[in-house]
C-alpha cells in the first residue's frame, strides 16, 4: 500500500488575520484530511474551524507534537501515513519548520519515502523581508541572539560586518518581553548609517513595519514590549 502524503499547513500568525491567510487549496486540503500532527491542539482546532473544516472535530486524530512530546521514537506520528492516510503538520503559528517546530517530522518523512507537500501561507520572516526594502536575494535568518549582553553586542557587530561584506540582509528575533533591551543594544552597537527594519505584529491590526537608519531610530525609539518582532539589519 502506498504511503499517504504529509501536508505542511501554515497557521495564521495573528488571530484576526485568519481569513486573509487561507487559500481555496488549503481549505480543500484540510477537508480531505482527518489526521494531524500539531504543536498546540487548541490552536490547531481553532484554526481548522475558522478555515471551514466540515469534518466533525470528534472524528479527527490529533497527535501532540508539543515541546514535551517530541520523541521521534514514537511510531504513532507515522502510522497513519504508513497506512496510506494523508496527514497535516501544523505549528502554533506560521509555517511548520521555519522558526517553528516540525523539521524533525519532515526529515523523517523524507527518510521513510513519504511525499511532503508544503502549502502556501504566512511566514513572518518572509513578510518582514518583503516589507524591509533590503536585499531579498541574499539573506540569513539567525533565530535568537545570545542573551548575555556582551555576547549579544558582539553578535550584532558580527551581523553588521556580514551585512557589509556580503551585501546580505541579516534577520533575527527575540523573545517578545526582551524586545526593548534588544533594540536598545542594537541602537547602541550598530553604525549610525546601518539600516534597521523593525517588523512587529505582522498581519494584525497593530502591524508596524518601518525601515530607518540607526541614527534615525535613535531619535524616536518604538515600544516593542511583548509584541512579536523581527529585526533586520542591512548596510548599503
mmCIF file of C-alpha atoms in Angstrom:
data_model
loop_
_atom_site.group_PDB
_atom_site.id
_atom_site.type_symbol
_atom_site.label_atom_id
_atom_site.label_comp_id
_atom_site.label_asym_id
_atom_site.label_seq_id
_atom_site.Cartn_x
_atom_site.Cartn_y
_atom_site.Cartn_z
ATOM 1 C CA UNK A 1 0.000 0.000 0.000
ATOM 2 C CA UNK A 2 1.428 3.431 -0.946
ATOM 3 C CA UNK A 3 2.115 5.870 1.859
ATOM 4 C CA UNK A 4 -0.047 8.925 2.448
ATOM 5 C CA UNK A 5 1.133 12.498 1.923
ATOM 6 C CA UNK A 6 2.415 14.794 4.671
ATOM 7 C CA UNK A 7 0.972 18.288 4.154
ATOM 8 C CA UNK A 8 2.748 21.223 5.822
ATOM 9 C CA UNK A 9 -0.050 23.590 6.827
ATOM 10 C CA UNK A 10 0.712 27.222 7.775
ATOM 11 C CA UNK A 11 -1.332 28.700 10.612
ATOM 12 C CA UNK A 12 -2.210 32.442 10.775
ATOM 13 C CA UNK A 13 0.295 34.448 12.823
ATOM 14 C CA UNK A 14 -2.335 36.892 14.093
ATOM 15 C CA UNK A 15 -5.753 35.846 15.379
ATOM 16 C CA UNK A 16 -7.745 38.424 13.462
ATOM 17 C CA UNK A 17 -5.863 37.661 10.234
ATOM 18 C CA UNK A 18 -7.260 34.166 9.757
ATOM 19 C CA UNK A 19 -9.398 34.792 6.659
ATOM 20 C CA UNK A 20 -6.641 36.593 4.743
ATOM 21 C CA UNK A 21 -4.292 33.669 5.391
ATOM 22 C CA UNK A 22 -6.450 30.976 3.796
ATOM 23 C CA UNK A 23 -6.378 29.759 0.189
ATOM 24 C CA UNK A 24 -9.010 27.609 -1.541
ATOM 25 C CA UNK A 25 -6.477 24.796 -1.898
ATOM 26 C CA UNK A 26 -5.695 24.916 1.816
ATOM 27 C CA UNK A 27 -9.401 24.707 2.687
ATOM 28 C CA UNK A 28 -9.904 21.814 0.257
ATOM 29 C CA UNK A 29 -6.884 20.036 1.734
ATOM 30 C CA UNK A 30 -7.953 20.256 5.374
ATOM 31 C CA UNK A 31 -11.342 18.885 4.386
ATOM 32 C CA UNK A 32 -9.659 15.843 2.868
ATOM 33 C CA UNK A 33 -7.538 15.119 5.962
ATOM 34 C CA UNK A 34 -8.634 13.534 9.225
ATOM 35 C CA UNK A 35 -5.267 13.217 10.953
ATOM 36 C CA UNK A 36 -2.918 15.944 12.187
ATOM 37 C CA UNK A 37 0.418 16.355 13.944
ATOM 38 C CA UNK A 38 0.239 19.645 15.861
ATOM 39 C CA UNK A 39 2.302 21.770 18.229
ATOM 40 C CA UNK A 40 -0.740 23.154 20.036
ATOM 41 C CA UNK A 41 -4.022 21.237 19.873
ATOM 42 C CA UNK A 42 -6.182 24.173 20.999
ATOM 43 C CA UNK A 43 -4.694 26.497 18.366
ATOM 44 C CA UNK A 44 -4.931 23.803 15.702
ATOM 45 C CA UNK A 45 -8.604 23.041 16.347
ATOM 46 C CA UNK A 46 -9.469 26.748 16.335
ATOM 47 C CA UNK A 47 -7.637 27.224 13.036
ATOM 48 C CA UNK A 48 -9.392 24.264 11.418
ATOM 49 C CA UNK A 49 -12.785 25.610 12.482
ATOM 50 C CA UNK A 50 -12.027 29.103 11.133
ATOM 51 C CA UNK A 51 -10.702 27.647 7.885
ATOM 52 C CA UNK A 52 -14.005 25.907 7.212
ATOM 53 C CA UNK A 53 -13.451 22.323 8.340
ATOM 54 C CA UNK A 54 -16.572 20.304 7.624
ATOM 55 C CA UNK A 55 -15.489 17.070 9.285
ATOM 56 C CA UNK A 56 -16.717 16.827 12.908
ATOM 57 C CA UNK A 57 -13.701 17.510 15.100
ATOM 58 C CA UNK A 58 -14.563 14.473 17.215
ATOM 59 C CA UNK A 59 -13.608 12.345 14.199
ATOM 60 C CA UNK A 60 -10.129 13.839 13.901
ATOM 61 C CA UNK A 61 -6.954 12.113 15.056
ATOM 62 C CA UNK A 62 -4.687 14.709 16.684
ATOM 63 C CA UNK A 63 -1.082 13.873 17.581
ATOM 64 C CA UNK A 64 0.516 16.142 20.200
ATOM 65 C CA UNK A 65 3.898 17.436 18.995
ATOM 66 C CA UNK A 66 4.345 19.990 21.777
ATOM 67 C CA UNK A 67 7.690 20.610 23.485
ATOM 68 C CA UNK A 68 7.381 17.639 25.834
ATOM 69 C CA UNK A 69 6.128 15.178 23.214
ATOM 70 C CA UNK A 70 8.785 15.235 20.505
ATOM 71 C CA UNK A 71 10.120 11.734 20.983
ATOM 72 C CA UNK A 72 10.792 10.713 17.398
ATOM 73 C CA UNK A 73 10.871 7.107 18.577
ATOM 74 C CA UNK A 74 7.085 7.258 18.778
ATOM 75 C CA UNK A 75 5.712 5.439 15.743
ATOM 76 C CA UNK A 76 2.233 6.952 16.266
ATOM 77 C CA UNK A 77 3.183 10.054 14.295
ATOM 78 C CA UNK A 78 3.686 7.976 11.159
ATOM 79 C CA UNK A 79 1.244 5.067 11.480
ATOM 80 C CA UNK A 80 -1.458 6.868 9.538
ATOM 81 C CA UNK A 81 0.948 7.881 6.784
ATOM 82 C CA UNK A 82 2.248 4.322 6.550
ATOM 83 C CA UNK A 83 -1.338 3.096 6.267
ATOM 84 C CA UNK A 84 -1.898 5.351 3.249
ATOM 85 C CA UNK A 85 -3.652 8.240 5.017
ATOM 86 C CA UNK A 86 -2.787 11.880 4.348
ATOM 87 C CA UNK A 87 -1.665 13.818 7.442
ATOM 88 C CA UNK A 88 -1.360 17.550 8.148
ATOM 89 C CA UNK A 89 1.513 19.073 10.137
ATOM 90 C CA UNK A 90 0.926 22.376 11.938
ATOM 91 C CA UNK A 91 2.967 24.541 14.300
ATOM 92 C CA UNK A 92 1.309 27.016 16.666
ATOM 93 C CA UNK A 93 1.586 29.909 14.189
ATOM 94 C CA UNK A 94 3.288 30.464 10.848
ATOM 95 C CA UNK A 95 4.954 27.800 8.732
ATOM 96 C CA UNK A 96 5.988 24.492 10.326
ATOM 97 C CA UNK A 97 9.752 24.008 10.242
ATOM 98 C CA UNK A 98 10.528 27.716 9.645
ATOM 99 C CA UNK A 99 11.480 29.193 13.025
ATOM 100 C CA UNK A 100 8.879 26.763 14.363
ATOM 101 C CA UNK A 101 8.902 23.043 15.221
ATOM 102 C CA UNK A 102 8.305 20.410 12.594
ATOM 103 C CA UNK A 103 11.607 19.929 10.761
ATOM 104 C CA UNK A 104 12.240 16.595 12.525
ATOM 105 C CA UNK A 105 8.888 15.268 11.347
ATOM 106 C CA UNK A 106 9.585 16.374 7.781
ATOM 107 C CA UNK A 107 13.111 14.937 7.861
ATOM 108 C CA UNK A 108 11.880 11.533 8.999
ATOM 109 C CA UNK A 109 9.109 11.594 6.396
ATOM 110 C CA UNK A 110 11.714 12.077 3.673
ATOM 111 C CA UNK A 111 13.838 9.253 5.090
ATOM 112 C CA UNK A 112 10.793 6.973 5.045
ATOM 113 C CA UNK A 113 9.966 7.862 1.439
ATOM 114 C CA UNK A 114 6.802 9.790 2.352
ATOM 115 C CA UNK A 115 5.743 12.580 -0.015
ATOM 116 C CA UNK A 116 5.926 16.055 1.568
ATOM 117 C CA UNK A 117 3.788 18.930 0.246
ATOM 118 C CA UNK A 118 4.199 22.491 1.626
ATOM 119 C CA UNK A 119 1.102 24.692 1.424
ATOM 120 C CA UNK A 120 1.071 28.445 0.850
ATOM 121 C CA UNK A 121 0.664 30.542 3.981
ATOM 122 C CA UNK A 122 2.101 33.330 6.134
ATOM 123 C CA UNK A 123 5.739 33.328 7.220
ATOM 124 C CA UNK A 124 6.720 36.291 9.397
ATOM 125 C CA UNK A 125 10.315 36.013 8.188
ATOM 126 C CA UNK A 126 9.410 36.397 4.516
ATOM 127 C CA UNK A 127 6.769 39.043 5.189
ATOM 128 C CA UNK A 128 9.318 41.128 7.101
ATOM 129 C CA UNK A 129 11.930 40.702 4.373
ATOM 130 C CA UNK A 130 9.420 41.662 1.671
ATOM 131 C CA UNK A 131 8.478 44.844 3.524
ATOM 132 C CA UNK A 132 12.002 45.893 4.529
ATOM 133 C CA UNK A 133 13.341 47.132 1.203
ATOM 134 C CA UNK A 134 16.542 45.169 1.878
ATOM 135 C CA UNK A 135 18.323 42.582 -0.265
ATOM 136 C CA UNK A 136 15.882 39.726 -0.849
ATOM 137 C CA UNK A 137 18.307 37.680 -2.947
ATOM 138 C CA UNK A 138 20.884 37.189 -0.206
ATOM 139 C CA UNK A 139 19.762 36.960 3.403
ATOM 140 C CA UNK A 140 20.320 34.934 6.568
ATOM 141 C CA UNK A 141 17.956 34.213 9.437
ATOM 142 C CA UNK A 142 19.826 33.741 12.715
ATOM 143 C CA UNK A 143 16.973 32.977 15.103
ATOM 144 C CA UNK A 144 17.673 34.177 18.640
ATOM 145 C CA UNK A 145 20.837 36.094 19.516
ATOM 146 C CA UNK A 146 22.723 35.469 22.799
ATOM 147 C CA UNK A 147 21.017 36.675 25.993
ATOM 148 C CA UNK A 148 24.311 37.743 27.598
ATOM 149 C CA UNK A 149 24.839 41.467 26.914
ATOM 150 C CA UNK A 150 28.494 41.177 25.957
ATOM 151 C CA UNK A 151 27.906 38.235 23.642
ATOM 152 C CA UNK A 152 24.811 39.856 22.166
ATOM 153 C CA UNK A 153 26.681 43.073 21.380
ATOM 154 C CA UNK A 154 29.481 41.046 19.801
ATOM 155 C CA UNK A 155 26.962 39.146 17.675
ATOM 156 C CA UNK A 156 25.273 42.327 16.479
ATOM 157 C CA UNK A 157 28.654 43.651 15.336
ATOM 158 C CA UNK A 158 29.309 40.358 13.532
ATOM 159 C CA UNK A 159 25.959 40.562 11.733
ATOM 160 C CA UNK A 160 26.598 44.164 10.740
ATOM 161 C CA UNK A 161 30.014 43.193 9.380
ATOM 162 C CA UNK A 162 28.467 40.306 7.457
ATOM 163 C CA UNK A 163 25.805 42.594 6.007
ATOM 164 C CA UNK A 164 28.525 44.928 4.689
ATOM 165 C CA UNK A 165 30.899 42.231 3.448
ATOM 166 C CA UNK A 166 28.279 40.098 1.688
ATOM 167 C CA UNK A 167 25.683 42.755 0.811
ATOM 168 C CA UNK A 168 23.345 40.485 2.756
ATOM 169 C CA UNK A 169 20.248 41.100 4.884
ATOM 170 C CA UNK A 170 20.565 39.808 8.457
ATOM 171 C CA UNK A 171 17.343 38.736 10.225
ATOM 172 C CA UNK A 172 16.894 37.758 13.866
ATOM 173 C CA UNK A 173 14.275 37.616 16.599
ATOM 174 C CA UNK A 174 13.965 37.916 20.351
ATOM 175 C CA UNK A 175 11.504 36.687 22.957
ATOM 176 C CA UNK A 176 8.815 39.426 22.906
ATOM 177 C CA UNK A 177 9.333 40.504 26.528
ATOM 178 C CA UNK A 178 13.032 41.120 25.772
ATOM 179 C CA UNK A 179 12.469 43.172 22.610
ATOM 180 C CA UNK A 180 13.168 46.550 24.197
ATOM 181 C CA UNK A 181 16.590 45.566 25.619
ATOM 182 C CA UNK A 182 17.434 44.020 22.229
ATOM 183 C CA UNK A 183 16.538 47.218 20.397
ATOM 184 C CA UNK A 184 18.497 49.275 22.921
ATOM 185 C CA UNK A 185 21.565 47.108 22.292
ATOM 186 C CA UNK A 186 21.211 47.385 18.503
ATOM 187 C CA UNK A 187 20.954 51.173 18.650
ATOM 188 C CA UNK A 188 23.951 51.378 20.963
ATOM 189 C CA UNK A 189 26.129 48.956 18.982
ATOM 190 C CA UNK A 190 25.461 49.404 15.269
ATOM 191 C CA UNK A 191 26.890 52.066 12.961
ATOM 192 C CA UNK A 192 24.593 55.146 12.697
ATOM 193 C CA UNK A 193 24.397 54.630 8.901
ATOM 194 C CA UNK A 194 23.371 50.969 9.115
ATOM 195 C CA UNK A 195 19.729 50.383 8.194
ATOM 196 C CA UNK A 196 17.390 48.639 10.635
ATOM 197 C CA UNK A 197 13.923 47.396 9.768
ATOM 198 C CA UNK A 198 11.584 46.647 12.660
ATOM 199 C CA UNK A 199 8.621 44.442 11.752
ATOM 200 C CA UNK A 200 6.195 43.622 14.544
ATOM 201 C CA UNK A 201 2.642 42.340 14.979
ATOM 202 C CA UNK A 202 2.689 41.234 11.334
ATOM 203 C CA UNK A 203 -0.736 40.680 9.719
ATOM 204 C CA UNK A 204 -2.505 42.088 12.816
ATOM 205 C CA UNK A 205 -4.437 45.344 13.202
ATOM 206 C CA UNK A 206 -1.446 46.834 15.076
ATOM 207 C CA UNK A 207 1.111 45.821 12.429
ATOM 208 C CA UNK A 208 4.183 48.053 12.440
ATOM 209 C CA UNK A 209 6.901 47.866 9.746
ATOM 210 C CA UNK A 210 9.437 50.658 9.305
ATOM 211 C CA UNK A 211 12.951 50.901 7.902
ATOM 212 C CA UNK A 212 15.285 53.661 9.101
ATOM 213 C CA UNK A 213 18.964 54.231 9.746
ATOM 214 C CA UNK A 214 20.235 53.580 13.260
ATOM 215 C CA UNK A 215 20.702 57.339 13.680
ATOM 216 C CA UNK A 216 17.062 57.948 12.744
ATOM 217 C CA UNK A 217 15.772 55.250 15.118
ATOM 218 C CA UNK A 218 17.779 56.796 17.963
ATOM 219 C CA UNK A 219 15.661 59.966 17.703
ATOM 220 C CA UNK A 220 12.409 58.100 18.387
ATOM 221 C CA UNK A 221 12.517 54.586 19.819
ATOM 222 C CA UNK A 222 9.342 52.483 19.409
ATOM 223 C CA UNK A 223 7.788 50.470 22.239
ATOM 224 C CA UNK A 224 8.096 46.759 21.388
ATOM 225 C CA UNK A 225 7.447 45.076 24.730
ATOM 226 C CA UNK A 226 5.554 41.787 24.274
ATOM 227 C CA UNK A 227 4.987 42.464 20.559
ATOM 228 C CA UNK A 228 6.212 39.639 18.245
ATOM 229 C CA UNK A 229 9.017 41.307 16.312
ATOM 230 C CA UNK A 230 11.589 40.560 13.635
ATOM 231 C CA UNK A 231 14.711 42.710 13.360
ATOM 232 C CA UNK A 232 16.517 43.129 10.020
ATOM 233 C CA UNK A 233 19.951 44.727 9.536
ATOM 234 C CA UNK A 234 21.366 45.899 6.215
ATOM 235 C CA UNK A 235 24.149 48.262 5.175
ATOM 236 C CA UNK A 236 24.163 49.632 1.627
#
